[in-house]
Amino acid sequence: MLDAKLEELRRATLAGFASAVSLEQLEESRVAALGRKGTLAQISKEFGKLRPEERAQLGKLLNSVKQDLESDYGDKKRGFEQAELAHRLANEWIDVTLPARGVRVGSLHPITQLQSEIEDLFTSLGFAILYGPEVETEEHNFDALNIPATHPARDMQDTFWLSDGNLLRTHTSPVQVRGMRELKPPLRMIAPGRVFRNEEVDASHEHTFYQLEGMMVDREVSIANLIYFMKILLSSIFKRDAIVRLRPGYFPFVEPGFELDIHCLICDGAGCPVCKQSGWVELLPCGLVHPNVLRMSDIDPEEWSGFAFGLGLTRLAMMRYGIDDIRQLQGGDLRFLTQF
Amino acid sequence: MKFSYRWLAELVPGLADDSPGPLELARLITMKTAECEGVEPASHLDLHGLAPDYIIDIDNKSLTHRPDLWGHIGMAREVAAITGGSLVDPVKVSLLPTGQPEIRVRIADHELCPRYSALVMEGVQVDLSPVWLQNRLESIGINAINNIVDVTNLILAELPQPMHAFDADKLTGDTIHVRLARRHERLRALNGETYDLTEEDLVIADASGPVALAGVIGGAETAISEGSRRVVLESANFNAARVRLTSARLKLRTDASVRFEKALDPENTVRGLARAVELFQEVCPSARPVGGFADDRGVLRPVGPILLPVNFVSRKLGTRVTLQRVVAILRALGFTVSEPQAETLIVTVPSWRATKDISLRDDLVEEIGRMIGYNEIPPVAPKVSCVVPPANPMRLFLRSVRQQLASQGFTEVYNYSFVNEAEAERFSLSISEHIAIRNPIGSELTHLRRSLLPGLFKNIVDNVRHSPAFRIFEVGQEIHGNASSLPNEITRGAAAIYDAHGDEQDFFELKRVLECVFPSSCLSAAEARPFEHPTRTAYIHWRGTVIGRIFELHPLLLQREGVEGRAVLFETDLDLAQRLTASRLLRYTPVRKYPTSGFDLSVISDIRMPADKIQDALAQLAGSHLASIEFIRQYDGPPLLPGQKSVSYHIEAGALDHTLSAEEVAEIRNQIIEGMRGRGFELRV
């Protein structure tokens, strides 16, 4: 009789599990059958009245019913849990294209970016990086660079003169003088920085702009060496072969001196305000350091020679980013600056 | 300087209309000699060639060191050397008359006037020049005036030798003096202006006083006019620096002065006279020289021969050049080159290159380099020793500051180094403490900035039109005047958060940013400057030093510009801050092996008691078992009394060698509570 009850329990409970539509209903069926006061527990209480042989036989049946029910319950429960998880996750859909909260990343000024890049390049080539003052003495800015007061070359650089007798440096070249005096030869250095010329501002002229001076002094330094460095510099900046030309240029602190022009990247040589319609932009005055300049910094020109160049960082930034109005660089307009 | 293609073609006969042609010639000149700024059809027909002419415009800046290129002959010589043509010298020195000069010349100082040549012409008839001469001058931008003046101007643009014609009958006495002006002397010049002269100005004088400013401009009283019959032609050489000095002082730049200040060739004075005699035969046939020419000259010091080893040229250029090539280039440019001995040339510099331009063998390297063409030199990597370059710690520091700020949402601006009075005073800076610019461009940019704040303020005001909230920063030099030598330049880093709907949280946001840039920095309240919010201003402390200030901008400053909202700014001395990073050696602290125990405490204090004082007191009282202390919240309002606040902290305590027992933790807690009460704080426990 008990075996019939066990079989009935198995059948009824499995049917209950099968028809459960929620975890709660499943649990109800489990408690009714397998709970502490459930049918199975009640049946097992009746075992006491049985003979030992009957008890052993029914015990086997009882265990088998219990195992079947627990196993089926486990399967059903996992099924409900998985479905519930899947349902919850499905409802956690988000629109990944919504904007993030918090501040957006800012930006570095294009000149800062370009300068950093060139500093890294020259550091890797063993050049020191020097920063000189924006206010300079007349001696450093002119005399020590072979430009005495009577020299007409002073007219080439319209100078801001200051009430304290000094001047705003018209080029980064005075840092050459500081470099030669501090580092002693052999030396390799670059000096980026802000320079000033007293001129009216328009789309291609600024009274404040940026240069990067470079210098190398060693036992044997030639024009071929200088050209080598200029090619490395330009191919590294433009990531392609820039079209350049070298032509004579006069700067009192170099001899020979020349100008490196780059094919205008704004108009591709067709002519625009930046290149003054010529298709070429002057980028790099350079040359071999004049013996007088070496001598004025206590370097013996019989023993040492060197090259120097002055890269127009502002021009270069304009070329690289296609900026056709130089005033933008110091205009402080965030609509411009946040593009970099 | 404008050059006529046809005029050049007369001096270099091989030059044809189409070969190389004006455009190609201009390109060749740019690549080998001096920068061409453009080629234009001439405004006038060339009557010698009966053909249209072209004007090649050369950038004056690229002629600064080349006095010879301020005349067509000089450029023609370059063109001949570049194209392989030959140069025709238009001067026939044999035309100079001989005999006793009709006029005497006395030079007071040959240093200031190395040479003065003069010739008297009589039978002069002042008239218009022939059209070819007028056209030639007008084409290169010189106004045609009359036959006499036009001849002098032609020679100026040809040799180049500036000349002057005096009306001989208006000169007093028979001697021309070249001397410094005397005090109180004046000169009414050809341009109608009257100049007060100083004892530094070199003048041409007759017995009555100055008749011309040497090398700059002639006087009106002795100028030739329609009725002039006898003229004195001056063809002189003046000291370049002296001409420059007078011309700069009087702000009077003339075709003559720009040439003289480049140091002209003294050999040209008599050549100029010879050329004038020839031209007068054509444009003023009635004129004849009277007597011989006067010529007062000092001892001219020619540049000695330069020894040029050919391998020096190869070493400097970095490419091998043959002896034959060097000799050919130098000779084409007018140098005399001796027969070489052991690969060393003895080079004599021609007079027109010897005044300033060429004196060293390095100068000769340039002549050879440019004629070969710099584009022909293959690049070569230098052979130098491999060394680590000297460090620049400031560079790395500035880079990290900039990158931190950019990653926190700040956009970098570059502002000018200039400031004007209104801008300075807005930020309580007296303009008199700024270094002034003696020659400012306009009234806006008159002084050098001592602060980045005026610039950032302007950026804020300018950008509010386009954006309701933004963050900007600048890293730049402030220039602080200094009695001795150079000013003190301070590298300042300044940043601003602007928000049209800002509140006090902007201050704490900027404080958080500061802690990113300067980790573990802290603030202490500071007395506000007039442009700062009086109760929202603090010093920034970093590594034991005040490195700057943070503040909310006084609301009136923005209001006055019609700008709503708030701006919070900081400014820091980055030179100082960088020095604080220099000597830091980081040592590791062992990680705790035993767990810590935590508890919260709320301290009641006066509402304006700085929280960091409370935190410091708690930490001190916790003693050596303090593992960490963290701010939880601040509260004011009921049930607290008005003027009170409650500040809550979470404290973790622990020992390095065992786990604290409940009793030990309770003891630490009590020790803190009693200690705080002893210092006058209430605790909510």
PDB file of C-alpha atoms in Angstrom, chain B residues 275-467:
ATOM      1  CA  ARG B 275      79.754 107.725 -66.467  1.00  0.00           C
ATOM      2  CA  ALA B 276      78.130 111.136 -65.873  1.00  0.00           C
ATOM      3  CA  VAL B 277      80.370 112.820 -68.452  1.00  0.00           C
ATOM      4  CA  GLU B 278      79.361 110.222 -71.000  1.00  0.00           C
ATOM      5  CA  LEU B 279      75.643 110.483 -70.240  1.00  0.00           C
ATOM      6  CA  PHE B 280      75.713 114.295 -70.297  1.00  0.00           C
ATOM      7  CA  GLN B 281      77.039 114.129 -73.858  1.00  0.00           C
ATOM      8  CA  GLU B 282      73.753 112.533 -74.764  1.00  0.00           C
ATOM      9  CA  VAL B 283      71.140 114.152 -72.502  1.00  0.00           C
ATOM     10  CA  CYS B 284      72.684 117.619 -72.132  1.00  0.00           C
ATOM     11  CA  PRO B 285      75.063 118.042 -75.095  1.00  0.00           C
ATOM     12  CA  SER B 286      75.832 121.669 -74.308  1.00  0.00           C
ATOM     13  CA  ALA B 287      77.458 120.781 -71.005  1.00  0.00           C
ATOM     14  CA  ARG B 288      81.261 120.515 -70.754  1.00  0.00           C
ATOM     15  CA  PRO B 289      83.559 119.700 -67.853  1.00  0.00           C
ATOM     16  CA  VAL B 290      85.579 122.599 -66.512  1.00  0.00           C
ATOM     17  CA  GLY B 291      89.044 121.631 -65.381  1.00  0.00           C
ATOM     18  CA  GLY B 292      89.933 118.250 -64.002  1.00  0.00           C
ATOM     19  CA  PHE B 293      88.082 116.386 -61.284  1.00  0.00           C
ATOM     20  CA  ALA B 294      88.787 116.839 -57.599  1.00  0.00           C
ATOM     21  CA  ASP B 295      89.466 113.645 -55.678  1.00  0.00           C
ATOM     22  CA  ASP B 296      90.238 113.678 -51.966  1.00  0.00           C
ATOM     23  CA  ARG B 297      90.779 110.204 -50.623  1.00  0.00           C
ATOM     24  CA  GLY B 298      92.108 108.733 -47.449  1.00  0.00           C
ATOM     25  CA  VAL B 299      94.258 105.665 -47.342  1.00  0.00           C
ATOM     26  CA  LEU B 300      91.846 102.971 -48.420  1.00  0.00           C
ATOM     27  CA  ARG B 301      92.555  99.729 -46.675  1.00  0.00           C
ATOM     28  CA  PRO B 302      91.868  96.894 -49.037  1.00  0.00           C
ATOM     29  CA  VAL B 303      91.119  93.444 -47.656  1.00  0.00           C
ATOM     30  CA  GLY B 304      94.304  91.402 -47.817  1.00  0.00           C
ATOM     31  CA  PRO B 305      94.393  88.300 -49.972  1.00  0.00           C
ATOM     32  CA  ILE B 306      92.604  85.298 -48.462  1.00  0.00           C
ATOM     33  CA  LEU B 307      94.336  81.940 -48.354  1.00  0.00           C
ATOM     34  CA  LEU B 308      91.841  79.316 -49.359  1.00  0.00           C
ATOM     35  CA  PRO B 309      92.767  75.628 -49.126  1.00  0.00           C
ATOM     36  CA  VAL B 310      90.467  73.781 -51.494  1.00  0.00           C
ATOM     37  CA  ASN B 311      89.870  71.039 -48.944  1.00  0.00           C
ATOM     38  CA  PHE B 312      88.570  73.690 -46.527  1.00  0.00           C
ATOM     39  CA  VAL B 313      85.781  74.352 -49.029  1.00  0.00           C
ATOM     40  CA  SER B 314      85.044  70.637 -49.348  1.00  0.00           C
ATOM     41  CA  ARG B 315      85.024  70.158 -45.580  1.00  0.00           C
ATOM     42  CA  LYS B 316      82.670  73.058 -44.943  1.00  0.00           C
ATOM     43  CA  LEU B 317      80.281  72.100 -47.705  1.00  0.00           C
ATOM     44  CA  GLY B 318      80.504  68.447 -46.785  1.00  0.00           C
ATOM     45  CA  THR B 319      80.950  67.441 -50.376  1.00  0.00           C
ATOM     46  CA  ARG B 320      83.999  67.201 -52.591  1.00  0.00           C
ATOM     47  CA  VAL B 321      84.640  70.196 -54.843  1.00  0.00           C
ATOM     48  CA  THR B 322      87.396  70.290 -57.425  1.00  0.00           C
ATOM     49  CA  LEU B 323      90.017  72.986 -57.590  1.00  0.00           C
ATOM     50  CA  GLN B 324      88.996  73.850 -61.145  1.00  0.00           C
ATOM     51  CA  ARG B 325      85.402  74.417 -60.084  1.00  0.00           C
ATOM     52  CA  VAL B 326      86.430  76.682 -57.187  1.00  0.00           C
ATOM     53  CA  VAL B 327      88.676  78.771 -59.415  1.00  0.00           C
ATOM     54  CA  ALA B 328      86.043  79.078 -62.136  1.00  0.00           C
ATOM     55  CA  ILE B 329      83.315  80.217 -59.740  1.00  0.00           C
ATOM     56  CA  LEU B 330      85.492  82.778 -57.967  1.00  0.00           C
ATOM     57  CA  ARG B 331      86.803  84.258 -61.219  1.00  0.00           C
ATOM     58  CA  ALA B 332      83.282  84.538 -62.647  1.00  0.00           C
ATOM     59  CA  LEU B 333      82.328  86.598 -59.610  1.00  0.00           C
ATOM     60  CA  GLY B 334      85.253  88.975 -60.099  1.00  0.00           C
ATOM     61  CA  PHE B 335      87.739  87.566 -57.619  1.00  0.00           C
ATOM     62  CA  THR B 336      91.380  87.351 -58.616  1.00  0.00           C
ATOM     63  CA  VAL B 337      92.727  83.886 -58.005  1.00  0.00           C
ATOM     64  CA  SER B 338      96.430  83.161 -58.105  1.00  0.00           C
ATOM     65  CA  GLU B 339      97.808  79.960 -59.483  1.00  0.00           C
ATOM     66  CA  PRO B 340      97.422  77.412 -56.734  1.00  0.00           C
ATOM     67  CA  GLN B 341     100.285  76.151 -54.643  1.00  0.00           C
ATOM     68  CA  ALA B 342      99.693  72.820 -52.928  1.00  0.00           C
ATOM     69  CA  GLU B 343      95.923  73.044 -53.311  1.00  0.00           C
ATOM     70  CA  THR B 344      95.744  76.426 -51.581  1.00  0.00           C
ATOM     71  CA  LEU B 345      94.441  79.404 -53.524  1.00  0.00           C
ATOM     72  CA  ILE B 346      95.391  83.012 -52.922  1.00  0.00           C
ATOM     73  CA  VAL B 347      92.198  84.958 -53.497  1.00  0.00           C
ATOM     74  CA  THR B 348      92.001  88.721 -53.867  1.00  0.00           C
ATOM     75  CA  VAL B 349      88.619  90.244 -53.135  1.00  0.00           C
ATOM     76  CA  PRO B 350      87.308  92.775 -55.682  1.00  0.00           C
ATOM     77  CA  SER B 351      86.756  96.283 -54.305  1.00  0.00           C
ATOM     78  CA  TRP B 352      82.941  96.032 -54.556  1.00  0.00           C
ATOM     79  CA  ARG B 353      82.881  93.016 -52.256  1.00  0.00           C
ATOM     80  CA  ALA B 354      85.631  94.152 -49.914  1.00  0.00           C
ATOM     81  CA  THR B 355      83.930  96.881 -47.883  1.00  0.00           C
ATOM     82  CA  LYS B 356      82.108  94.631 -45.456  1.00  0.00           C
ATOM     83  CA  ASP B 357      80.917  91.569 -47.207  1.00  0.00           C
ATOM     84  CA  ILE B 358      83.943  89.347 -47.691  1.00  0.00           C
ATOM     85  CA  SER B 359      87.000  89.075 -45.500  1.00  0.00           C
ATOM     86  CA  LEU B 360      87.185  85.426 -44.406  1.00  0.00           C
ATOM     87  CA  ARG B 361      87.689  82.131 -46.147  1.00  0.00           C
ATOM     88  CA  ASP B 362      84.249  81.165 -44.745  1.00  0.00           C
ATOM     89  CA  ASP B 363      82.805  83.980 -46.850  1.00  0.00           C
ATOM     90  CA  LEU B 364      84.372  82.404 -49.927  1.00  0.00           C
ATOM     91  CA  VAL B 365      82.795  79.052 -49.037  1.00  0.00           C
ATOM     92  CA  GLU B 366      79.427  80.760 -49.379  1.00  0.00           C
ATOM     93  CA  GLU B 367      80.292  82.072 -52.846  1.00  0.00           C
ATOM     94  CA  ILE B 368      81.179  78.577 -53.991  1.00  0.00           C
ATOM     95  CA  GLY B 369      78.291  76.884 -52.182  1.00  0.00           C
ATOM     96  CA  ARG B 370      75.625  79.114 -53.625  1.00  0.00           C
ATOM     97  CA  MET B 371      76.958  78.959 -57.161  1.00  0.00           C
ATOM     98  CA  ILE B 372      77.130  75.154 -57.010  1.00  0.00           C
ATOM     99  CA  GLY B 373      73.629  75.234 -55.509  1.00  0.00           C
ATOM    100  CA  TYR B 374      72.841  74.007 -52.010  1.00  0.00           C
ATOM    101  CA  ASN B 375      70.341  71.558 -53.419  1.00  0.00           C
ATOM    102  CA  GLU B 376      73.254  69.763 -55.071  1.00  0.00           C
ATOM    103  CA  ILE B 377      74.849  68.850 -51.728  1.00  0.00           C
ATOM    104  CA  PRO B 378      73.841  65.360 -50.584  1.00  0.00           C
ATOM    105  CA  PRO B 379      72.844  65.079 -46.898  1.00  0.00           C
ATOM    106  CA  VAL B 380      75.374  63.336 -44.647  1.00  0.00           C
ATOM    107  CA  ALA B 381      74.883  62.187 -41.047  1.00  0.00           C
ATOM    108  CA  PRO B 382      77.563  63.704 -38.815  1.00  0.00           C
ATOM    109  CA  LYS B 383      80.086  61.513 -37.021  1.00  0.00           C
ATOM    110  CA  VAL B 384      79.819  62.643 -33.421  1.00  0.00           C
ATOM    111  CA  SER B 385      80.130  61.000 -30.048  1.00  0.00           C
ATOM    112  CA  CYS B 386      77.061  59.381 -28.588  1.00  0.00           C
ATOM    113  CA  VAL B 387      76.164  61.122 -25.324  1.00  0.00           C
ATOM    114  CA  VAL B 388      73.066  61.622 -23.223  1.00  0.00           C
ATOM    115  CA  PRO B 389      72.038  65.268 -23.552  1.00  0.00           C
ATOM    116  CA  PRO B 390      71.901  67.429 -20.414  1.00  0.00           C
ATOM    117  CA  ALA B 391      68.528  67.120 -18.704  1.00  0.00           C
ATOM    118  CA  ASN B 392      65.888  69.830 -18.733  1.00  0.00           C
ATOM    119  CA  PRO B 393      63.649  68.958 -15.764  1.00  0.00           C
ATOM    120  CA  MET B 394      61.472  72.037 -16.303  1.00  0.00           C
ATOM    121  CA  ARG B 395      60.481  70.760 -19.728  1.00  0.00           C
ATOM    122  CA  LEU B 396      59.198  67.462 -18.344  1.00  0.00           C
ATOM    123  CA  PHE B 397      57.445  69.196 -15.479  1.00  0.00           C
ATOM    124  CA  LEU B 398      55.665  71.685 -17.739  1.00  0.00           C
ATOM    125  CA  ARG B 399      54.660  68.896 -20.038  1.00  0.00           C
ATOM    126  CA  SER B 400      53.065  66.939 -17.208  1.00  0.00           C
ATOM    127  CA  VAL B 401      51.251  70.025 -15.882  1.00  0.00           C
ATOM    128  CA  ARG B 402      49.867  70.753 -19.326  1.00  0.00           C
ATOM    129  CA  GLN B 403      48.810  67.180 -19.929  1.00  0.00           C
ATOM    130  CA  GLN B 404      47.107  66.913 -16.548  1.00  0.00           C
ATOM    131  CA  LEU B 405      45.134  70.061 -17.165  1.00  0.00           C
ATOM    132  CA  ALA B 406      44.167  69.020 -20.666  1.00  0.00           C
ATOM    133  CA  SER B 407      42.998  65.634 -19.437  1.00  0.00           C
ATOM    134  CA  GLN B 408      40.867  67.413 -16.829  1.00  0.00           C
ATOM    135  CA  GLY B 409      39.030  69.252 -19.564  1.00  0.00           C
ATOM    136  CA  PHE B 410      41.068  72.433 -19.861  1.00  0.00           C
ATOM    137  CA  THR B 411      41.913  73.980 -23.215  1.00  0.00           C
ATOM    138  CA  GLU B 412      45.278  75.643 -23.513  1.00  0.00           C
ATOM    139  CA  VAL B 413      45.342  79.276 -24.616  1.00  0.00           C
ATOM    140  CA  TYR B 414      48.320  81.417 -25.600  1.00  0.00           C
ATOM    141  CA  ASN B 415      47.915  85.076 -24.717  1.00  0.00           C
ATOM    142  CA  TYR B 416      50.156  87.980 -25.625  1.00  0.00           C
ATOM    143  CA  SER B 417      52.934  89.065 -23.280  1.00  0.00           C
ATOM    144  CA  PHE B 418      51.506  92.562 -23.338  1.00  0.00           C
ATOM    145  CA  VAL B 419      49.135  94.387 -21.045  1.00  0.00           C
ATOM    146  CA  ASN B 420      47.742  97.897 -20.897  1.00  0.00           C
ATOM    147  CA  GLU B 421      46.901 100.103 -17.960  1.00  0.00           C
ATOM    148  CA  ALA B 422      43.198  99.268 -17.730  1.00  0.00           C
ATOM    149  CA  GLU B 423      43.863  95.538 -17.801  1.00  0.00           C
ATOM    150  CA  ALA B 424      46.574  95.746 -15.174  1.00  0.00           C
ATOM    151  CA  GLU B 425      44.520  97.871 -12.844  1.00  0.00           C
ATOM    152  CA  ARG B 426      41.563  95.537 -13.048  1.00  0.00           C
ATOM    153  CA  PHE B 427      43.868  93.078 -11.322  1.00  0.00           C
ATOM    154  CA  SER B 428      45.212  95.601  -8.810  1.00  0.00           C
ATOM    155  CA  LEU B 429      48.547  95.914 -10.561  1.00  0.00           C
ATOM    156  CA  SER B 430      49.992  99.373 -10.801  1.00  0.00           C
ATOM    157  CA  ILE B 431      51.059 100.059 -14.372  1.00  0.00           C
ATOM    158  CA  SER B 432      54.149 101.852 -13.118  1.00  0.00           C
ATOM    159  CA  GLU B 433      55.536  98.572 -11.828  1.00  0.00           C
ATOM    160  CA  HIS B 434      55.446  97.075 -15.309  1.00  0.00           C
ATOM    161  CA  ILE B 435      58.237  97.290 -17.810  1.00  0.00           C
ATOM    162  CA  ALA B 436      57.064  99.648 -20.547  1.00  0.00           C
ATOM    163  CA  ILE B 437      57.624  99.190 -24.259  1.00  0.00           C
ATOM    164  CA  ARG B 438      59.351 102.220 -25.654  1.00  0.00           C
ATOM    165  CA  ASN B 439      57.943 101.738 -29.134  1.00  0.00           C
ATOM    166  CA  PRO B 440      54.555 100.031 -28.696  1.00  0.00           C
ATOM    167  CA  ILE B 441      52.469  99.156 -31.757  1.00  0.00           C
ATOM    168  CA  GLY B 442      49.338 100.740 -30.366  1.00  0.00           C
ATOM    169  CA  SER B 443      47.852 102.038 -27.166  1.00  0.00           C
ATOM    170  CA  GLU B 444      46.579  98.539 -26.316  1.00  0.00           C
ATOM    171  CA  LEU B 445      49.927  96.812 -25.971  1.00  0.00           C
ATOM    172  CA  THR B 446      52.045  99.125 -23.902  1.00  0.00           C
ATOM    173  CA  HIS B 447      53.601  97.094 -21.094  1.00  0.00           C
ATOM    174  CA  LEU B 448      54.866  93.587 -20.340  1.00  0.00           C
ATOM    175  CA  ARG B 449      52.564  91.358 -18.343  1.00  0.00           C
ATOM    176  CA  ARG B 450      53.299  90.647 -14.695  1.00  0.00           C
ATOM    177  CA  SER B 451      50.347  88.300 -14.447  1.00  0.00           C
ATOM    178  CA  LEU B 452      48.519  85.847 -16.661  1.00  0.00           C
ATOM    179  CA  LEU B 453      45.185  86.846 -15.127  1.00  0.00           C
ATOM    180  CA  PRO B 454      44.317  89.781 -17.421  1.00  0.00           C
ATOM    181  CA  GLY B 455      44.772  87.491 -20.409  1.00  0.00           C
ATOM    182  CA  LEU B 456      42.592  84.722 -18.989  1.00  0.00           C
ATOM    183  CA  PHE B 457      39.969  87.271 -18.014  1.00  0.00           C
ATOM    184  CA  LYS B 458      39.826  88.505 -21.584  1.00  0.00           C
ATOM    185  CA  ASN B 459      39.517  84.897 -22.812  1.00  0.00           C
ATOM    186  CA  ILE B 460      36.551  84.362 -20.491  1.00  0.00           C
ATOM    187  CA  VAL B 461      34.756  87.496 -21.600  1.00  0.00           C
ATOM    188  CA  ASP B 462      35.421  86.717 -25.272  1.00  0.00           C
ATOM    189  CA  ASN B 463      34.248  83.116 -25.101  1.00  0.00           C
ATOM    190  CA  VAL B 464      31.012  83.474 -23.099  1.00  0.00           C
ATOM    191  CA  ARG B 465      29.259  84.488 -26.280  1.00  0.00           C
ATOM    192  CA  HIS B 466      29.806  81.023 -27.681  1.00  0.00           C
ATOM    193  CA  SER B 467      29.826  78.751 -24.670  1.00  0.00           C
TER     194      SER B 467
END
